[in-house]
């Protein structure tokens, strides 16, 4: 810029240097309480589970922790960009199958999945190594899809993400020699201990927080609220959306890998419309605009789902057995989602984060 | 000499000409005005200059380099900033974050962007609003925050789209002083698009008058004030209550 008065320049520069000193790490310090509190909530649930020693309860809480990863992964993209994605469970599918390819006994793989390349057939990794690679694989896939999708906006982008889900499901349902087609891929090592799932959920929460306080996270939220003004502020909206899409895709891949290790078997239909509906419901009910909303949505709706499952199985009341009809879980989720959308569109948390202070905006 | 120019710019929407062969030049440190009745094509021209609208014909050049084809964020990164009618603040974000977004968009770290945002708010005189949520601000403050957001990263040019709309007389005077400081102290080239013709006559060295997409008059304030064409353009299109005050606002 030319002709800037030197007095004004000096004054502004001095103020900037002073403010920079104050700003160092201030943002992280101010906002880190949220992921810490959310992690403590999950740690508390996990500790109670371990203390009860109940195997069914242990599996239920593992399911909750895996769902936390899914919903936090969804939040990273949907919450920050405002673009509704129906395709993220596709990246979960990629992560789950990648984990299967990397951890199943090579002899089993050779007979069930003979189309895999030799190096992959011979590879057998520890589950956590496979989970990291599965996350990277899903992230790379998200980068490839996102390069095209992130140029779209609004309903066109949402429909395109659904097309991604349908494409992944179709490929994995029909590429028999590599994915086993619609048959179940079995032999994935089952991890019964709850701690890896807790670590995965806490890692997802901190990844989401780190993205939210990053330059990219701020720019993306601004673009979500006022895309025209954001572009006029120098924000490259497709690029910032792509960053969030890749990070969220990788987190979904991590969740998929851990889900595969929690149940020991994968099929393409496990990662399709039903799971998409459940994870989106949890995010909508908790609140799409905050990380806390995502986590709280999972905890509350998982508790509800568990209660409905229990009642579907039948509850004895004296001599009579009372049972809810099968499928009531999905109906209840749908009703709750509609009620929340009608009465509180920003979800239970209302775009606010859990903190210890009064200032709880999403930064 | 450094300048931002629109050369022979025309824009047509479904056969309807919004702009016809418009020429305009903005130079650093100078305040230029763009006036005209509603529907004259003022905002369309701003959209063309900032990459939001591709012209059907003509060129936009920055120091002789063509800008046509660049996206709005790329135009902004070349030092051409704008504000919007209605402010268009990021309403859920605090004021300081509104400015910070521009810093981040221009490639600064968040730390550096926060620091510059705080300094800019102080320079404008609204440091006390720093932590207020933008959506809760009164109208006048929204406009000042929007100007601060546009000034982040010290653009070479700023295009102010109706910054005084809805402001009272004293508020317009404060705004007028701020616009002078932007040109004089920051050396920024200003294009002021306003319905408050008195404000434009009092501030600008050169004024362009648009009507129905074409330039009908241009020159120094005195010649615009005395122009029959300008009076006719306004009187022919607006109800009496909308007539501009063709007096200089000091």
Coordinates of N, CA and C in Angstrom, one line a residue, chain A residues 1-5 8-9 12 15-16 19-20 23-25 27 151 212-216 218-219 221-226 228-237 351 361-363, chain B residues 28 52 72-73 76-77 82 84 88-90 92-94 97 100-102 104-112 114-116 118-120 122-123 133 149 154-156 184-187:
Chain A
X1 N 0.8 -1.2 0.0 CA 0.0 0.0 0.0 C 0.9 1.2 0.0
X2 N 0.5 2.2 -0.8 CA 1.3 3.4 -0.8 C 0.7 4.5 0.1
X3 N 1.6 5.5 0.3 CA 1.2 6.7 1.0 C 0.6 6.5 2.3
X4 N 1.0 5.5 3.0 CA 0.5 5.3 4.4 C 1.3 6.3 5.3
X5 N 0.6 7.0 6.1 CA 1.3 7.9 7.0 C 2.1 7.2 8.0
X8 N 0.7 6.9 11.7 CA -0.4 5.9 11.8 C 0.2 4.5 11.8
X9 N 1.1 4.3 10.8 CA 1.7 3.0 10.7 C 2.4 2.5 12.0
X12 N -0.2 1.7 14.7 CA -0.9 0.5 14.5 C 0.0 -0.7 14.7
X15 N 0.6 -1.4 18.4 CA -0.6 -2.0 19.0 C -0.7 -3.5 18.6
X16 N -0.3 -3.8 17.4 CA -0.4 -5.2 16.9 C 0.6 -6.1 17.6
X19 N -0.7 -6.7 21.2 CA -1.8 -7.6 21.2 C -1.4 -9.0 20.9
X20 N -0.4 -9.1 20.0 CA 0.1 -10.5 19.6 C 0.6 -11.2 20.9
X23 N -2.2 -12.4 22.8 CA -3.0 -13.4 22.1 C -2.4 -14.8 22.1
X24 N -1.1 -14.9 22.4 CA -0.4 -16.2 22.3 C -1.0 -17.2 23.2
X25 N -1.5 -18.3 22.6 CA -2.1 -19.4 23.2 C -3.4 -19.1 24.0
X27 N -6.3 -18.3 22.9 CA -7.5 -18.9 22.3 C -7.6 -20.4 22.7
X151 N -17.0 -27.9 -4.5 CA -17.3 -26.7 -5.4 C -18.8 -26.5 -5.4
X212 N -11.6 -26.7 15.0 CA -12.5 -25.6 15.2 C -11.8 -24.3 15.6
X213 N -10.7 -24.4 16.3 CA -9.9 -23.2 16.7 C -8.9 -22.8 15.6
X214 N -8.7 -23.7 14.6 CA -7.7 -23.3 13.6 C -8.2 -22.2 12.7
X215 N -7.3 -21.7 11.9 CA -7.7 -20.7 10.9 C -8.8 -21.2 10.0
X216 N -8.6 -22.4 9.6 CA -9.6 -23.0 8.6 C -11.0 -23.1 9.3
X218 N -12.3 -21.3 11.7 CA -12.9 -20.0 11.8 C -13.5 -19.5 10.5
X219 N -12.6 -19.6 9.5 CA -13.0 -19.2 8.1 C -14.2 -19.9 7.6
X221 N -16.6 -21.4 9.5 CA -17.8 -21.0 10.2 C -18.3 -19.7 9.7
X222 N -17.4 -18.8 9.4 CA -17.8 -17.5 8.8 C -18.5 -17.7 7.4
X223 N -18.0 -18.6 6.6 CA -18.5 -18.9 5.3 C -19.9 -19.5 5.5
X224 N -20.1 -20.3 6.5 CA -21.4 -21.0 6.8 C -22.4 -19.9 7.1
X225 N -22.1 -18.9 7.8 CA -23.0 -17.8 8.2 C -23.3 -16.8 7.1
X226 N -22.2 -16.4 6.4 CA -22.4 -15.4 5.4 C -21.4 -15.6 4.3
X228 N -21.1 -14.8 1.2 CA -20.7 -13.7 0.3 C -19.7 -12.8 1.0
X229 N -20.0 -12.5 2.3 CA -19.1 -11.7 3.0 C -17.8 -12.4 3.3
X230 N -17.8 -13.7 3.5 CA -16.6 -14.5 3.7 C -15.7 -14.4 2.5
X231 N -16.3 -14.6 1.3 CA -15.5 -14.5 0.1 C -14.9 -13.2 -0.1
X232 N -15.7 -12.1 0.3 CA -15.2 -10.8 0.2 C -14.1 -10.5 1.2
X233 N -14.0 -11.4 2.2 CA -13.0 -11.3 3.2 C -11.7 -12.1 2.9
X234 N -11.7 -12.6 1.7 CA -10.5 -13.4 1.3 C -10.6 -14.9 1.5
X235 N -11.8 -15.4 2.0 CA -11.9 -16.8 2.4 C -12.1 -17.6 1.1
X236 N -11.3 -18.6 0.9 CA -11.4 -19.5 -0.2 C -12.3 -20.6 0.3
X237 N -13.6 -20.5 0.0 CA -14.6 -21.4 0.7 C -14.5 -22.8 0.2
X351 N -26.1 -24.6 19.8 CA -24.8 -24.1 19.3 C -23.9 -23.6 20.4
X361 N -19.4 -19.5 23.8 CA -19.6 -19.5 22.3 C -18.6 -20.5 21.7
X362 N -19.0 -20.9 20.5 CA -18.2 -21.8 19.7 C -17.2 -21.0 18.9
X363 N -15.9 -21.0 19.4 CA -14.9 -20.3 18.7 C -14.3 -21.1 17.6
Chain B
X28 N -5.3 5.4 -5.2 CA -5.0 5.4 -3.8 C -5.0 6.8 -3.1
X52 N -17.5 -10.5 -8.0 CA -18.8 -11.2 -7.7 C -19.6 -11.3 -9.0
X72 N -13.9 -13.8 -6.1 CA -13.9 -12.7 -5.1 C -12.8 -12.8 -4.1
X73 N -12.5 -14.0 -3.5 CA -11.5 -14.0 -2.5 C -10.1 -13.7 -3.1
X76 N -9.9 -10.0 -3.4 CA -9.7 -9.4 -2.1 C -8.2 -9.5 -1.7
X77 N -7.6 -10.6 -2.0 CA -6.2 -10.8 -1.7 C -5.3 -9.9 -2.5
X82 N -14.4 -4.5 0.1 CA -15.7 -4.0 -0.1 C -16.5 -4.2 1.2
X84 N -20.9 -4.2 2.3 CA -22.2 -4.6 1.6 C -23.3 -3.7 2.2
X88 N -23.9 -7.3 6.4 CA -23.6 -8.7 6.2 C -22.4 -9.1 7.2
X89 N -22.6 -8.8 8.5 CA -21.6 -9.3 9.4 C -21.8 -10.8 9.7
X90 N -20.8 -11.4 10.3 CA -21.0 -12.8 10.7 C -21.7 -12.7 12.1
X92 N -23.2 -14.5 14.3 CA -23.0 -15.3 15.5 C -21.6 -15.1 16.1
X93 N -20.7 -14.5 15.4 CA -19.3 -14.3 15.9 C -19.2 -13.0 16.6
X94 N -18.2 -12.9 17.6 CA -17.9 -11.6 18.2 C -17.3 -10.7 17.2
X97 N -13.8 -11.3 16.1 CA -13.7 -12.5 15.1 C -14.2 -12.1 13.7
X100 N -11.2 -10.7 12.4 CA -10.2 -11.8 12.3 C -10.4 -12.7 11.1
X101 N -11.6 -12.9 10.7 CA -11.9 -13.7 9.5 C -11.2 -13.2 8.3
X102 N -11.2 -11.9 8.2 CA -10.5 -11.3 7.0 C -9.0 -11.5 7.1
X104 N -7.5 -14.0 8.6 CA -7.2 -15.4 8.3 C -7.4 -15.6 6.8
X105 N -8.4 -15.0 6.2 CA -8.7 -15.2 4.8 C -7.5 -14.6 4.0
X106 N -6.8 -13.7 4.5 CA -5.6 -13.1 3.8 C -4.3 -13.8 4.1
X107 N -4.4 -14.9 4.9 CA -3.3 -15.7 5.2 C -2.6 -15.5 6.5
X108 N -3.1 -14.7 7.4 CA -2.5 -14.5 8.7 C -2.7 -15.7 9.6
X109 N -1.9 -15.8 10.6 CA -2.2 -16.8 11.6 C -3.3 -16.2 12.5
X110 N -4.0 -17.0 13.2 CA -5.1 -16.5 14.1 C -4.6 -15.5 15.1
X111 N -3.4 -15.8 15.6 CA -2.8 -14.9 16.6 C -2.5 -13.5 16.0
X112 N -1.9 -13.5 14.8 CA -1.7 -12.2 14.1 C -2.9 -11.5 13.7
X114 N -5.9 -11.8 15.2 CA -6.6 -11.2 16.4 C -5.9 -9.9 16.8
X115 N -4.5 -9.9 16.7 CA -3.8 -8.7 17.1 C -4.1 -7.5 16.2
X116 N -4.2 -7.8 14.9 CA -4.5 -6.7 14.0 C -5.9 -6.3 14.1
X118 N -7.8 -6.3 16.8 CA -7.9 -5.4 18.0 C -7.4 -4.0 17.7
X119 N -6.2 -4.0 17.0 CA -5.6 -2.7 16.7 C -6.5 -1.9 15.8
X120 N -7.2 -2.6 14.8 CA -8.1 -1.9 13.9 C -9.3 -1.4 14.6
X122 N -9.5 -0.5 17.6 CA -9.1 0.7 18.4 C -8.9 1.9 17.4
X123 N -8.3 1.7 16.3 CA -8.1 2.8 15.3 C -9.4 3.4 14.9
X133 N -21.2 -9.9 20.5 CA -21.7 -10.7 19.4 C -22.2 -9.7 18.3
X149 N -13.8 -4.6 9.2 CA -13.5 -5.9 8.6 C -12.9 -5.7 7.2
X154 N -5.0 -4.0 5.4 CA -4.7 -2.7 4.7 C -4.9 -2.8 3.2
X155 N -6.1 -2.9 2.8 CA -6.3 -3.0 1.3 C -5.9 -1.7 0.6
X156 N -5.5 -1.8 -0.6 CA -5.2 -0.6 -1.4 C -6.5 0.2 -1.7
X184 N -6.8 9.5 4.0 CA -5.6 10.3 4.3 C -4.6 9.5 5.1
X185 N -5.0 8.8 6.1 CA -4.1 8.2 7.0 C -3.6 6.8 6.5
X186 N -4.5 6.1 5.9 CA -4.1 4.7 5.4 C -3.8 4.7 3.9
X187 N -4.0 5.8 3.3 CA -3.7 6.0 1.9 C -4.5 5.1 1.0

